[in-house]
mmCIF file of C-alpha atoms in Angstrom:
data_model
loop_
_atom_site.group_PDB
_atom_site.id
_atom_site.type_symbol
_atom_site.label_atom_id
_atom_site.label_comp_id
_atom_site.label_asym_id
_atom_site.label_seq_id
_atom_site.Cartn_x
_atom_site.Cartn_y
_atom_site.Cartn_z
ATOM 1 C CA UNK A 861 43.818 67.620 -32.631
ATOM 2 C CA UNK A 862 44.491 66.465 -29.023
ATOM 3 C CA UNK A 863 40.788 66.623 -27.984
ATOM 4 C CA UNK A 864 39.783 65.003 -31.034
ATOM 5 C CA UNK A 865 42.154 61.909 -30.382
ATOM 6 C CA UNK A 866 40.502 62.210 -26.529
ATOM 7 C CA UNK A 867 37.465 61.833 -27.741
ATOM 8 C CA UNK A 868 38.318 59.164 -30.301
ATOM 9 C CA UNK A 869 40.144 56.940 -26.948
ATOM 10 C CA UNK A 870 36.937 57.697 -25.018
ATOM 11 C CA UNK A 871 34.271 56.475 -27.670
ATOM 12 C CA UNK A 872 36.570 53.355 -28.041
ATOM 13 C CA UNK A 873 36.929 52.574 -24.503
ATOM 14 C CA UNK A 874 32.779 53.084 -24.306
ATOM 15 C CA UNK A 875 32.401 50.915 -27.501
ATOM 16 C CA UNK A 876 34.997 47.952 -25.493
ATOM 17 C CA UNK A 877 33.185 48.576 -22.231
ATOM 18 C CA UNK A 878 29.603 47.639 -23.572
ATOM 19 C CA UNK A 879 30.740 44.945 -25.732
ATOM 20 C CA UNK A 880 32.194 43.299 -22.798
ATOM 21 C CA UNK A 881 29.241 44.072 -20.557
ATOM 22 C CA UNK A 882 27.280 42.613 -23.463
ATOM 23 C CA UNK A 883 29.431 39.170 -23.658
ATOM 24 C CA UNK A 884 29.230 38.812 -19.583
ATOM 25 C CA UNK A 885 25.349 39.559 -19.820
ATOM 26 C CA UNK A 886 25.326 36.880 -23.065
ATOM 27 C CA UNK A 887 27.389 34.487 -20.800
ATOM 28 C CA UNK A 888 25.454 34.834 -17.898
ATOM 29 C CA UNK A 889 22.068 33.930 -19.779
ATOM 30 C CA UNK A 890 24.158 31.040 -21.676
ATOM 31 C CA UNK A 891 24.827 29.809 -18.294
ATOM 32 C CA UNK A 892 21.877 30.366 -16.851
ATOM 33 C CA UNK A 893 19.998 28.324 -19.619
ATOM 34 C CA UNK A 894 22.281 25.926 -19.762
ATOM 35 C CA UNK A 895 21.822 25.520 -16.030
ATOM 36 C CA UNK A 896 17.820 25.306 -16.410
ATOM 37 C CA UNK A 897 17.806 22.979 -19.539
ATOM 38 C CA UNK A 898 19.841 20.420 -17.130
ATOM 39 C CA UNK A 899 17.240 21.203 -14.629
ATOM 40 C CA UNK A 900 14.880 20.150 -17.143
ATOM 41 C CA UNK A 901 16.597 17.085 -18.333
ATOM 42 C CA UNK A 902 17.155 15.752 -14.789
ATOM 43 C CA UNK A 903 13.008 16.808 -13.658
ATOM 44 C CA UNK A 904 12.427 14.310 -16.466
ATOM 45 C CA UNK A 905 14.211 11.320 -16.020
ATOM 46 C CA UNK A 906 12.920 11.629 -12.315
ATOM 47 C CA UNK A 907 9.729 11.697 -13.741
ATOM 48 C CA UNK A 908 9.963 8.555 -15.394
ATOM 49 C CA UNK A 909 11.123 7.093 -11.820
ATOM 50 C CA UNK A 910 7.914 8.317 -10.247
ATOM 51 C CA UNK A 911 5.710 6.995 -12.604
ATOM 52 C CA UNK A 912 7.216 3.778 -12.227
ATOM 53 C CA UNK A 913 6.660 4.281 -8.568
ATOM 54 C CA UNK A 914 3.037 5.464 -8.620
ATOM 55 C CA UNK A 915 2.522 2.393 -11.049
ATOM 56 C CA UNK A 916 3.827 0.253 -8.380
ATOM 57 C CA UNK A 917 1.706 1.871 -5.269
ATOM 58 C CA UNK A 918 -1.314 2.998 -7.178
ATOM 59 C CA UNK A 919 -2.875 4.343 -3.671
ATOM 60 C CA UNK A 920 -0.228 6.725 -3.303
ATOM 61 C CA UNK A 921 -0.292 8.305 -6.831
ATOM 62 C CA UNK A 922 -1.809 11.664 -6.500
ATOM 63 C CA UNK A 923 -5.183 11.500 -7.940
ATOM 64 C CA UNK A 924 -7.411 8.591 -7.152
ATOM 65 C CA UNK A 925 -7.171 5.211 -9.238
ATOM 66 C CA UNK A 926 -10.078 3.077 -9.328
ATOM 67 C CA UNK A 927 -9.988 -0.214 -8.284
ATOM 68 C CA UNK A 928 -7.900 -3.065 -11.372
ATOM 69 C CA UNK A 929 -6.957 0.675 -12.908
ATOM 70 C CA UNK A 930 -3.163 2.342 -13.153
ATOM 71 C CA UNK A 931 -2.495 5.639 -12.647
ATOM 72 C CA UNK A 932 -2.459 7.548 -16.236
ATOM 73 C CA UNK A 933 -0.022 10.770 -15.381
ATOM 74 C CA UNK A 934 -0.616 14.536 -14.948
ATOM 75 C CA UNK A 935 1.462 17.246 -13.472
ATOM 76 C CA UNK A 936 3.254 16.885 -10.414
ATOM 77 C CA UNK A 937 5.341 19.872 -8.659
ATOM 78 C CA UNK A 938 7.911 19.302 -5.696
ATOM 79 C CA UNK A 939 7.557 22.631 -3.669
ATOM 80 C CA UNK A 940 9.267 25.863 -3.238
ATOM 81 C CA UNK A 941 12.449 24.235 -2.593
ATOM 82 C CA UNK A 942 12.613 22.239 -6.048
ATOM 83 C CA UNK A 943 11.156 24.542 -8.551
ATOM 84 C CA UNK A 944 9.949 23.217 -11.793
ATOM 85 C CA UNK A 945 7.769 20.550 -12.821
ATOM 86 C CA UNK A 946 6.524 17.639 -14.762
ATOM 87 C CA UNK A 947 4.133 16.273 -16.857
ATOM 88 C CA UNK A 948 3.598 13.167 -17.010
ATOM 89 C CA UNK A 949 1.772 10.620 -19.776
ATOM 90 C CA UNK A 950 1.057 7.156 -18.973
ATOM 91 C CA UNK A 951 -0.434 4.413 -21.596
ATOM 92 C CA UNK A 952 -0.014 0.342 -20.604
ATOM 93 C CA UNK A 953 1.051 -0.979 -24.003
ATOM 94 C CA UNK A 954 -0.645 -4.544 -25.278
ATOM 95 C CA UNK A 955 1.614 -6.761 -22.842
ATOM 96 C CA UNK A 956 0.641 -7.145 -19.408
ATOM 97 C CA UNK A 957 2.728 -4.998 -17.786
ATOM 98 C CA UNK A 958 4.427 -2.914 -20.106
ATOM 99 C CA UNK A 959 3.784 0.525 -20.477
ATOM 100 C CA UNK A 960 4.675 3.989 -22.475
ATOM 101 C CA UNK A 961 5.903 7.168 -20.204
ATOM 102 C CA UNK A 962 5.902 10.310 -21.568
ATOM 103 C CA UNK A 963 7.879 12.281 -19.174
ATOM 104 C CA UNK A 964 8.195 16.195 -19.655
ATOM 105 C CA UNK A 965 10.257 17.945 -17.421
ATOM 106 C CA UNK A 966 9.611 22.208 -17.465
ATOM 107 C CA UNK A 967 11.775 24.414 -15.449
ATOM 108 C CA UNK A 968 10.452 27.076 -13.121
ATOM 109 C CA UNK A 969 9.215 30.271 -14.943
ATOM 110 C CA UNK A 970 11.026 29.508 -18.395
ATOM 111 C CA UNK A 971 9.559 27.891 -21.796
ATOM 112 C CA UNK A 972 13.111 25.494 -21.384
ATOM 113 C CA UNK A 973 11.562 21.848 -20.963
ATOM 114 C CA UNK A 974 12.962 18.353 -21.886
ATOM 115 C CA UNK A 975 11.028 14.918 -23.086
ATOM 116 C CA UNK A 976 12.114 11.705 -22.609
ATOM 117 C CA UNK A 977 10.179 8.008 -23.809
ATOM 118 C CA UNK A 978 10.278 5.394 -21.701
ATOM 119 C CA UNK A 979 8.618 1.850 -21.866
ATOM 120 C CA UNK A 980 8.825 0.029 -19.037
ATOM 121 C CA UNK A 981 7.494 -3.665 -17.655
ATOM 122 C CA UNK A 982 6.121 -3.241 -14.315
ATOM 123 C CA UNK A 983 5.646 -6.267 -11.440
ATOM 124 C CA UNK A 984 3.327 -4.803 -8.946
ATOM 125 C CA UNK A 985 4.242 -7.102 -6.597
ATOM 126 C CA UNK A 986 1.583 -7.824 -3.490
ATOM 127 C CA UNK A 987 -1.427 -5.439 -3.997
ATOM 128 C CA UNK A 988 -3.583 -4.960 -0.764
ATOM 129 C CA UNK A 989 -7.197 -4.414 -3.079
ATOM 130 C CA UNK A 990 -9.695 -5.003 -0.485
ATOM 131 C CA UNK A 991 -9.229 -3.977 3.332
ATOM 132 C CA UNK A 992 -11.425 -7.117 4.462
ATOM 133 C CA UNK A 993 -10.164 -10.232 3.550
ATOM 134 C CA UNK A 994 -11.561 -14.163 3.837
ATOM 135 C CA UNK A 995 -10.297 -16.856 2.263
ATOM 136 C CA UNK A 996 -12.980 -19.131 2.821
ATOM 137 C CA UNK A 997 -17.068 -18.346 4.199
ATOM 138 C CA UNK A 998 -16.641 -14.859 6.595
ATOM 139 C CA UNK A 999 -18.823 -13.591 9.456
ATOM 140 C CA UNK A 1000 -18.603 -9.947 10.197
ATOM 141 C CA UNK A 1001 -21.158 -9.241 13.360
ATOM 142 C CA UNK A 1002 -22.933 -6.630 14.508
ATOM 143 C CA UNK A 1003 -20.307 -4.592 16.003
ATOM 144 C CA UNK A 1004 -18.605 -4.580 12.684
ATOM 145 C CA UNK A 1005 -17.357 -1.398 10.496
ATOM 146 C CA UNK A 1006 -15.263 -1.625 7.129
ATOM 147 C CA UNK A 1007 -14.368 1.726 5.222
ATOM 148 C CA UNK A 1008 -13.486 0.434 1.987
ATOM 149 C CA UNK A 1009 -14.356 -3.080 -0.063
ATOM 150 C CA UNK A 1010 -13.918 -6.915 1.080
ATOM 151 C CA UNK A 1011 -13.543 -10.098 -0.132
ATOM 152 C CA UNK A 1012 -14.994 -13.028 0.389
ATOM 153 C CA UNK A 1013 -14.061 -16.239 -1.303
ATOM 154 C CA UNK A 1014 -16.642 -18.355 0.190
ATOM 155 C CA UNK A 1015 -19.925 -16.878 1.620
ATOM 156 C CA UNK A 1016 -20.272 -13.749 3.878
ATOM 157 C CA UNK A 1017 -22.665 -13.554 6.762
ATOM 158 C CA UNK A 1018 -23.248 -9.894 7.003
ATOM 159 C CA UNK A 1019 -24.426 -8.311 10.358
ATOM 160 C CA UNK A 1020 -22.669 -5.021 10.424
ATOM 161 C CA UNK A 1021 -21.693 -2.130 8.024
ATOM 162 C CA UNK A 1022 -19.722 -2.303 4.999
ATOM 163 C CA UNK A 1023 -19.447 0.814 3.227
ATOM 164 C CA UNK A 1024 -18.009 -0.214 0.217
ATOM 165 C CA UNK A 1025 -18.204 -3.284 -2.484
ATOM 166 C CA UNK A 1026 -18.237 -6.998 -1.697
ATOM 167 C CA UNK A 1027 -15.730 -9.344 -3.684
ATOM 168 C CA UNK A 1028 -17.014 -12.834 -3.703
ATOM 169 C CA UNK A 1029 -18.422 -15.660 -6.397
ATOM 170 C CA UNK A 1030 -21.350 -15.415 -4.110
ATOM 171 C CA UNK A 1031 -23.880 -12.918 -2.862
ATOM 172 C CA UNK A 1032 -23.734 -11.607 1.032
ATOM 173 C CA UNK A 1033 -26.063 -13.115 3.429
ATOM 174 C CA UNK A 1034 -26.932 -11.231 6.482
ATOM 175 C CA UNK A 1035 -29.235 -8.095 7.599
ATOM 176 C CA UNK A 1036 -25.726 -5.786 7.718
ATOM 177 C CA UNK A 1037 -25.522 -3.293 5.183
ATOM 178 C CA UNK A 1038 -23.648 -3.146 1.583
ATOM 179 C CA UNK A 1039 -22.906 0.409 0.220
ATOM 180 C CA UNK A 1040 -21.312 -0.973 -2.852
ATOM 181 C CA UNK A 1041 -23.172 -4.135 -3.795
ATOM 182 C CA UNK A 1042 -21.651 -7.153 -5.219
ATOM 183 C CA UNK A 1043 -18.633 -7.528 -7.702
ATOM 184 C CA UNK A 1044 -17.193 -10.347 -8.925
ATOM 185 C CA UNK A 1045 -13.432 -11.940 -8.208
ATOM 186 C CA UNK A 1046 -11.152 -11.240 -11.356
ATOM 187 C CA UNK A 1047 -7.679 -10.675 -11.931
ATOM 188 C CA UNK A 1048 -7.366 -6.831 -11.811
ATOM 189 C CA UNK A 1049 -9.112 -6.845 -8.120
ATOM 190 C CA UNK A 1050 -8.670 -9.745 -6.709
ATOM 191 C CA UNK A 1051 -6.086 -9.764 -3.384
ATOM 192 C CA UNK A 1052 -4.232 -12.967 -3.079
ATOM 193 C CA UNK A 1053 -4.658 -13.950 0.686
ATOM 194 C CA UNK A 1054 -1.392 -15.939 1.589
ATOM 195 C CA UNK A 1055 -1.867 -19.287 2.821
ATOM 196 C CA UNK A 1056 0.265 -20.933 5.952
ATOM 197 C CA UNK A 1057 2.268 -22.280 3.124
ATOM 198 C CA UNK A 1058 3.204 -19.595 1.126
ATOM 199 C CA UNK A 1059 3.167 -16.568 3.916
ATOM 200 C CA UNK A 1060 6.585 -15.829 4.598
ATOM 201 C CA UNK A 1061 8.512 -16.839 7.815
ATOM 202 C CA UNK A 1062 10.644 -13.351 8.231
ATOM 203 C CA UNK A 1063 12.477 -15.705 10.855
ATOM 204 C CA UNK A 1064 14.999 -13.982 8.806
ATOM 205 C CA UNK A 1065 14.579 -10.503 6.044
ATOM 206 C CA UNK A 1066 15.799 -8.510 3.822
ATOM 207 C CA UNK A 1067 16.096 -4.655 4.991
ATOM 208 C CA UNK A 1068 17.654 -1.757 2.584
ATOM 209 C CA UNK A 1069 19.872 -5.020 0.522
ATOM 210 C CA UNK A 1070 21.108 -6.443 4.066
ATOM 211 C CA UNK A 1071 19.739 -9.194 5.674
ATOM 212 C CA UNK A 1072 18.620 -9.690 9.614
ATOM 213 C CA UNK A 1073 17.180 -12.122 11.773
ATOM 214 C CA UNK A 1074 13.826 -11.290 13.731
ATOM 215 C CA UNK A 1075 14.070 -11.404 17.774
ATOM 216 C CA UNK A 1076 12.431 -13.837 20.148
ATOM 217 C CA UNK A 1077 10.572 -11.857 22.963
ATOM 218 C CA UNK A 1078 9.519 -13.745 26.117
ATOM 219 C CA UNK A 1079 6.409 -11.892 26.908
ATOM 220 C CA UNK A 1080 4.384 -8.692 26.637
ATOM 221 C CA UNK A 1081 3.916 -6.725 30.156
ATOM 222 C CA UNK A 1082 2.246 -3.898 30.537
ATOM 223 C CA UNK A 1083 4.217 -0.947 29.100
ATOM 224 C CA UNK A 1084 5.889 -2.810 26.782
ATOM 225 C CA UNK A 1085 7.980 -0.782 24.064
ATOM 226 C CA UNK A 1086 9.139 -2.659 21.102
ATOM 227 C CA UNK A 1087 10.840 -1.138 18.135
ATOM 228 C CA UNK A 1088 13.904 -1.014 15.497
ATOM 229 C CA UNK A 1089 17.283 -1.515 16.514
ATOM 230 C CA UNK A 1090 20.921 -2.198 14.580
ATOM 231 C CA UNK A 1091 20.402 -5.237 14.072
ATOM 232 C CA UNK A 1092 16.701 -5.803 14.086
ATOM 233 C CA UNK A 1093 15.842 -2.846 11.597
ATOM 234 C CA UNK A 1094 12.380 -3.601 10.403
ATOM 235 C CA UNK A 1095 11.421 -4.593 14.090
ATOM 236 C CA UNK A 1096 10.204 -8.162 13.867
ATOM 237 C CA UNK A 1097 9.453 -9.818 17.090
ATOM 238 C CA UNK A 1098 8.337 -13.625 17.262
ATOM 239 C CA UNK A 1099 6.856 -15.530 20.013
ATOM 240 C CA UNK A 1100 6.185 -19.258 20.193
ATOM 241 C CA UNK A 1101 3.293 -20.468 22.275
ATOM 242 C CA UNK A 1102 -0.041 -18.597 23.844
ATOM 243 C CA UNK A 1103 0.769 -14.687 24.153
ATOM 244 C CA UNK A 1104 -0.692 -12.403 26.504
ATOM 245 C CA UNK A 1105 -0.795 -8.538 25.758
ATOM 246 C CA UNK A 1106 -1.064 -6.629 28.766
ATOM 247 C CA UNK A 1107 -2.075 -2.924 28.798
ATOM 248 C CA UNK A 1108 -0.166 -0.107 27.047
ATOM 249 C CA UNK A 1109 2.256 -2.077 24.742
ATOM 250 C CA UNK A 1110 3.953 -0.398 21.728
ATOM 251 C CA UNK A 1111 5.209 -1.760 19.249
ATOM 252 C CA UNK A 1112 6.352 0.115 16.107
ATOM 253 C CA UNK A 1113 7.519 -3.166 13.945
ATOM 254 C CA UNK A 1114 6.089 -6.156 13.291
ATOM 255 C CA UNK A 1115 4.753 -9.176 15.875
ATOM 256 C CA UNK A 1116 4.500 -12.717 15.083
ATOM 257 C CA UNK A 1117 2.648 -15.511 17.286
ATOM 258 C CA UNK A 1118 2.901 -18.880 16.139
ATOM 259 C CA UNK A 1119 1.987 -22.750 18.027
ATOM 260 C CA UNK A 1120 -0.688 -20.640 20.430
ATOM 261 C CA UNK A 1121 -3.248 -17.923 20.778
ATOM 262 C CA UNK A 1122 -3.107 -13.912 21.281
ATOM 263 C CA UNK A 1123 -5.001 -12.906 24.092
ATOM 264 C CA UNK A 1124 -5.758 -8.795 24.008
ATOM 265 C CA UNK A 1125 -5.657 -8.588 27.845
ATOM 266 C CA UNK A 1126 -5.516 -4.608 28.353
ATOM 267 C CA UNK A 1127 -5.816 -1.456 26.847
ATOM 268 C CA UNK A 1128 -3.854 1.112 25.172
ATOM 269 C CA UNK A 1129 -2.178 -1.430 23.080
ATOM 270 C CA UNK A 1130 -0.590 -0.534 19.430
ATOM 271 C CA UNK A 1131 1.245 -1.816 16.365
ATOM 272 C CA UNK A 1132 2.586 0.193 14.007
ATOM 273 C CA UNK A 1133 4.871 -1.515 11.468
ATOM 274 C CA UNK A 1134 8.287 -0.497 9.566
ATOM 275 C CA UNK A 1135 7.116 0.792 5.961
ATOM 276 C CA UNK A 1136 6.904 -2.981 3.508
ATOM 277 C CA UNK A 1137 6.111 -5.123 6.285
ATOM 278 C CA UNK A 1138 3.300 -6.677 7.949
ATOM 279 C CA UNK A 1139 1.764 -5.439 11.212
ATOM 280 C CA UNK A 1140 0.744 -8.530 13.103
ATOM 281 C CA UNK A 1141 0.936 -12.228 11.949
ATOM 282 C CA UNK A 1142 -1.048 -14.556 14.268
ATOM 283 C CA UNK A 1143 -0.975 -17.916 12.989
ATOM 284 C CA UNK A 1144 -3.773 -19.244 15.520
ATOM 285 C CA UNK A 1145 -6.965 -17.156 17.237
ATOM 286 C CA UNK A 1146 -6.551 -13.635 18.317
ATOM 287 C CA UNK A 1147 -8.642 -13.193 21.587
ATOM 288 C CA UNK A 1148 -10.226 -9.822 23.173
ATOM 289 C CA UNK A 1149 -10.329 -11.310 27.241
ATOM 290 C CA UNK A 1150 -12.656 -9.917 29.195
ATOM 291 C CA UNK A 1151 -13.080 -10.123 32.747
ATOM 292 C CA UNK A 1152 -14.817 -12.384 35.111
ATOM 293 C CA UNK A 1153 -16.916 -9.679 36.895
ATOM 294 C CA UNK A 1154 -18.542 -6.428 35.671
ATOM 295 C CA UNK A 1155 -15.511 -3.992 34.997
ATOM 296 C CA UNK A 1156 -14.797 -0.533 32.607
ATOM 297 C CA UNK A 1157 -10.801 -2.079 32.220
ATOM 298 C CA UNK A 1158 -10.398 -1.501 28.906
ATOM 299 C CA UNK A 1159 -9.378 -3.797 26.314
ATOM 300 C CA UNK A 1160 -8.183 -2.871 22.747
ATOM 301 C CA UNK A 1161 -5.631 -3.358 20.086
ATOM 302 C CA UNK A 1162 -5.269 -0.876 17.325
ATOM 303 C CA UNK A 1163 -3.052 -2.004 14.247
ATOM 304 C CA UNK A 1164 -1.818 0.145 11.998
ATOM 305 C CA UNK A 1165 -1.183 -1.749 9.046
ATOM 306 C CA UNK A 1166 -1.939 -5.123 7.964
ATOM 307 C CA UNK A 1167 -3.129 -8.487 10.017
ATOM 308 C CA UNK A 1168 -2.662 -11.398 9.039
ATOM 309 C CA UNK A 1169 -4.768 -14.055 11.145
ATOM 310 C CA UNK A 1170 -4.548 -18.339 10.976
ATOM 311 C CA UNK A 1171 -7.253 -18.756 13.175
ATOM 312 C CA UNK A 1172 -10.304 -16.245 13.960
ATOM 313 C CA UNK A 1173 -10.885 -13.016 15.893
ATOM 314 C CA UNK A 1174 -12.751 -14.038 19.014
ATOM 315 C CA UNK A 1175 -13.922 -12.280 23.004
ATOM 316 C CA UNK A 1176 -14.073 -14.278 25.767
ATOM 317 C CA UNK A 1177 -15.867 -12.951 29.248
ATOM 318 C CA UNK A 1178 -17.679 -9.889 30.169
ATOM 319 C CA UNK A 1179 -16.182 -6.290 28.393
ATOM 320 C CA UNK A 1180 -17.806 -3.269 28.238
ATOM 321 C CA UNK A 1181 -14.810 -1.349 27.186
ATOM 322 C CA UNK A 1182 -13.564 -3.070 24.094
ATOM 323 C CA UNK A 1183 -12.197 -2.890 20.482
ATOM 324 C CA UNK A 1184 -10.276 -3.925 17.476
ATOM 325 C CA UNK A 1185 -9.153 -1.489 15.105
ATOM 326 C CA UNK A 1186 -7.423 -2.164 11.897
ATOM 327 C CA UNK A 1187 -5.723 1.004 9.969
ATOM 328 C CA UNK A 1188 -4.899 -0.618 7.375
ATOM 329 C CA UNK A 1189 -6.035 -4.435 6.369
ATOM 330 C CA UNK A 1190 -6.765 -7.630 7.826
ATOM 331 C CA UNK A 1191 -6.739 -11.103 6.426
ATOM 332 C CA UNK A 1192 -8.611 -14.660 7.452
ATOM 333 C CA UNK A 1193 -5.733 -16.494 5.452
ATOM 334 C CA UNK A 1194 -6.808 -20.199 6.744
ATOM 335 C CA UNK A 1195 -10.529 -20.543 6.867
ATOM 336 C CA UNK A 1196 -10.900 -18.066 9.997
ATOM 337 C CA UNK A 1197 -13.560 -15.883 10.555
ATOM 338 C CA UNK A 1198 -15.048 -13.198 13.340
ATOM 339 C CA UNK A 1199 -17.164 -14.263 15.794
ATOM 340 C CA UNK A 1200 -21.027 -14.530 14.950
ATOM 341 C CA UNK A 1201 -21.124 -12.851 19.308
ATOM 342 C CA UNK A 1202 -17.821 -10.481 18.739
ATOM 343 C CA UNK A 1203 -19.385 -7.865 20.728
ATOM 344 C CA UNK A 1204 -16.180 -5.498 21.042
ATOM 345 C CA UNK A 1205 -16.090 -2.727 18.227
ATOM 346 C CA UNK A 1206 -14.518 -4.024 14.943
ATOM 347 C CA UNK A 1207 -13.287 -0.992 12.641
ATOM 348 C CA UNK A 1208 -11.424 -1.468 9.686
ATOM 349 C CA UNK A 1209 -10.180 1.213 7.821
ATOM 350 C CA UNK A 1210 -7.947 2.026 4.480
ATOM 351 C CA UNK A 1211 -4.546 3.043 5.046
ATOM 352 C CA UNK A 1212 -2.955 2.532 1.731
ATOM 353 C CA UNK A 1213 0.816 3.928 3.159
ATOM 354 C CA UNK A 1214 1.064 0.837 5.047
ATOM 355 C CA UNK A 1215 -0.578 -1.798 2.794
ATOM 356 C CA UNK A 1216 1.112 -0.899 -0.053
ATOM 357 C CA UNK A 1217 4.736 -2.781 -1.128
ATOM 358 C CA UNK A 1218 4.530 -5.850 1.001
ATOM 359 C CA UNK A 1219 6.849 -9.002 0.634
ATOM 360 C CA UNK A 1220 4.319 -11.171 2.480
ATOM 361 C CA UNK A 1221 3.191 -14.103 0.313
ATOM 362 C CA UNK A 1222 6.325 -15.729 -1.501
ATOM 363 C CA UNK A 1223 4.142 -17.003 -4.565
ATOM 364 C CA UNK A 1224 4.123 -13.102 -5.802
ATOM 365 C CA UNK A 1225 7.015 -12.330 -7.166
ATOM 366 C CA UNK A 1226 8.620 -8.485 -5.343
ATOM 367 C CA UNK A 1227 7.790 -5.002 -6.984
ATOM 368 C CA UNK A 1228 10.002 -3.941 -9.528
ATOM 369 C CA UNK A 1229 9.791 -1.972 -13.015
ATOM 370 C CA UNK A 1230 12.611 -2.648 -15.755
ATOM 371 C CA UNK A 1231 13.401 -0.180 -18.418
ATOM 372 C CA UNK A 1232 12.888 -1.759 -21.677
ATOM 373 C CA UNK A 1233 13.666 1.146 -23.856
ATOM 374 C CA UNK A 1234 14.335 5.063 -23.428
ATOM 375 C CA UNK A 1235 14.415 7.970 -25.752
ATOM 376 C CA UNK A 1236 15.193 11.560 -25.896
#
């Protein structure tokens, strides 16, 4: 009788031992879905955040968008460290602006996902759409490269190379080449080129919801290093009157010459400006100086974002070691033009990081999306 009632304890304390291994195991996989449905949920709503933000900066969306296009969605991952993904629908609605995101957030290795609706107006703010940029008749000379498309409001003289399309009411003139032929000016391509009177000052700016003022430099000597500080965050520099870049300057912001010329007079020279703001603003002529007798002294300027130019881009004397490179965009906003005799090397190429987002002209109103409905 006593090993019967053993027994009997022994199958009961089995029977309590697996049911309570069995409720931890059920409660661990509760928890552990529970954990990767909120995973889920959260990959989706940050889904609809990216496509605003790929609607926004269409060059940085991760698949190509033609030119006037948006970017219509597909499946984006984040990496080993945020495991998951999302897919992502996009469909512009009838008004301009508005569009329908289907966001669908998946976690990593389980059939747990979460949908969300969202329509949404977008403002895409100030588009850079064409690298090149005139806003009257344009000369590009012999020495002339542009990767991408350019527009031309007026009539272009076309000596060099432009591998890409040409935006203009009027057909290119000119023994340069054309790899893209001739398109004409409409809404969905057309870059607004800010005139003196409605490019911004930045005497003062907006920076992360604060606001600074932009410092006054005296001069640029050679080895000149210019950048962000506390209380000059997006590095703007101005200078008023005729400014002369020596050799090996740096500056990683933003410079503005107004009332007088730039004159490039060295090498080595760079600008490279805060993410959302221009890379040069010279309201007059921007001059590569060359020297009065036969020399290999090098003079260049490379700009790494966008240039904004009142006057024209022009060489004076004699320089055999000389050029003008633009990573990014560059724009004749007040009739200006390249010399017909630029002989330094002019390369312009697409850099869409630091085009894209810009407060520059204050008749576009900023980027911004607005949620007009969601749904789960």
């Amino acid at each position: 009788m006593a090993l019967f009632l053993v027994i009997g304890v022994l199958a009961f304390a089995a029977i309590i031992g697996f049911a309570m291994l069995s409720t931890a195991s059920m409660q661990a996989q509760t928890t552990l879905n529970s954990s990767l449905a909120l995973t889920a949920d959260a990959l989706a709503d940050s889904g609809v955040d990216l496509a605003c933000y790929y609607l926004i900066n269409p060059d940085k969306a991760p698949t190509a968008v033609p030119l006037g296009s948006y970017y219509h969605g597909g499946t984006i991952t984040f990496g080993s460290k945020m495991p998951g993904s999302v897919d992502l629908t996009i469909t512009a609605l009838a008004t301009a602006g508005d569009y329908q995101i289907v966001s669908v957030g998946r976690a990593a290795q389980r059939s747990i996902a979460h949908s969300v609706t969202a329509n949404v107006h977008v403002n895409q703010g100030y588009q850079v759409k064409s690298i090149v940029s005139f806003s009257g008749n344009g000369t590009l000379p012999l020495s002339a490269t542009v990767n991408g498309d350019i527009q031309v409001n007026g009539i272009l003289v076309n000596l060099g190379v432009v591998n890409g399309s040409l935006l203009s009411p009027n057909s290119a003139q000119g023994s340069g080449s054309l790899l893209g032929g001739l398109i004409a000016i409409n809404s969905n391509n057309n870059t607004p080129i800010p005139t003196p009177a409605t490019l911004r000052s930045f005497t003062t700016y907006t920076y992360n919801g604060n606001t600074y003022s932009a410092a006054t430099i005296g001069g640029l000597p050679t080895g000149t290093t210019l950048g962000p500080t506390p209380s000059n965050p997006a590095g703007i520099y101005r200078y008023s009157g005729t400014l002369t870049m020596n050799h090996n300057v740096t500056i990683n912001g933003t410079l503005i010459v107004e009332n007088g010329d730039l004159n490039v007079s060295g090498g080595g020279n760079t600008i490279t400006p805060v993410d959302g703001f221009p890379a040069l603003i010279a309201k007059s002529n921007v001059w590569l100086r060359g020297t009065l007798l036969p020399s290999t002294s090098p003079r260049d300027l490379t700009i790494n974002g966008l240039a904004w130019l009142g006057g024209s881009l022009k060489y004076s004397g004699l320089l055999s070691n000389g050029f003008f490179t633009v990573n990014g965009a560059i724009q004749f906003g007040n009739g200006g033009t390249v010399d017909t005799l630029f002989i330094p090397r002019l390369v312009v190429n697409k850099n869409a990081n630091k085009t894209s987002g810009l407060n520059i002209d204050s008749s576009v109103p900023p980027a911004s999306a607005a949620l007009l409905s969601y749904k789960q």
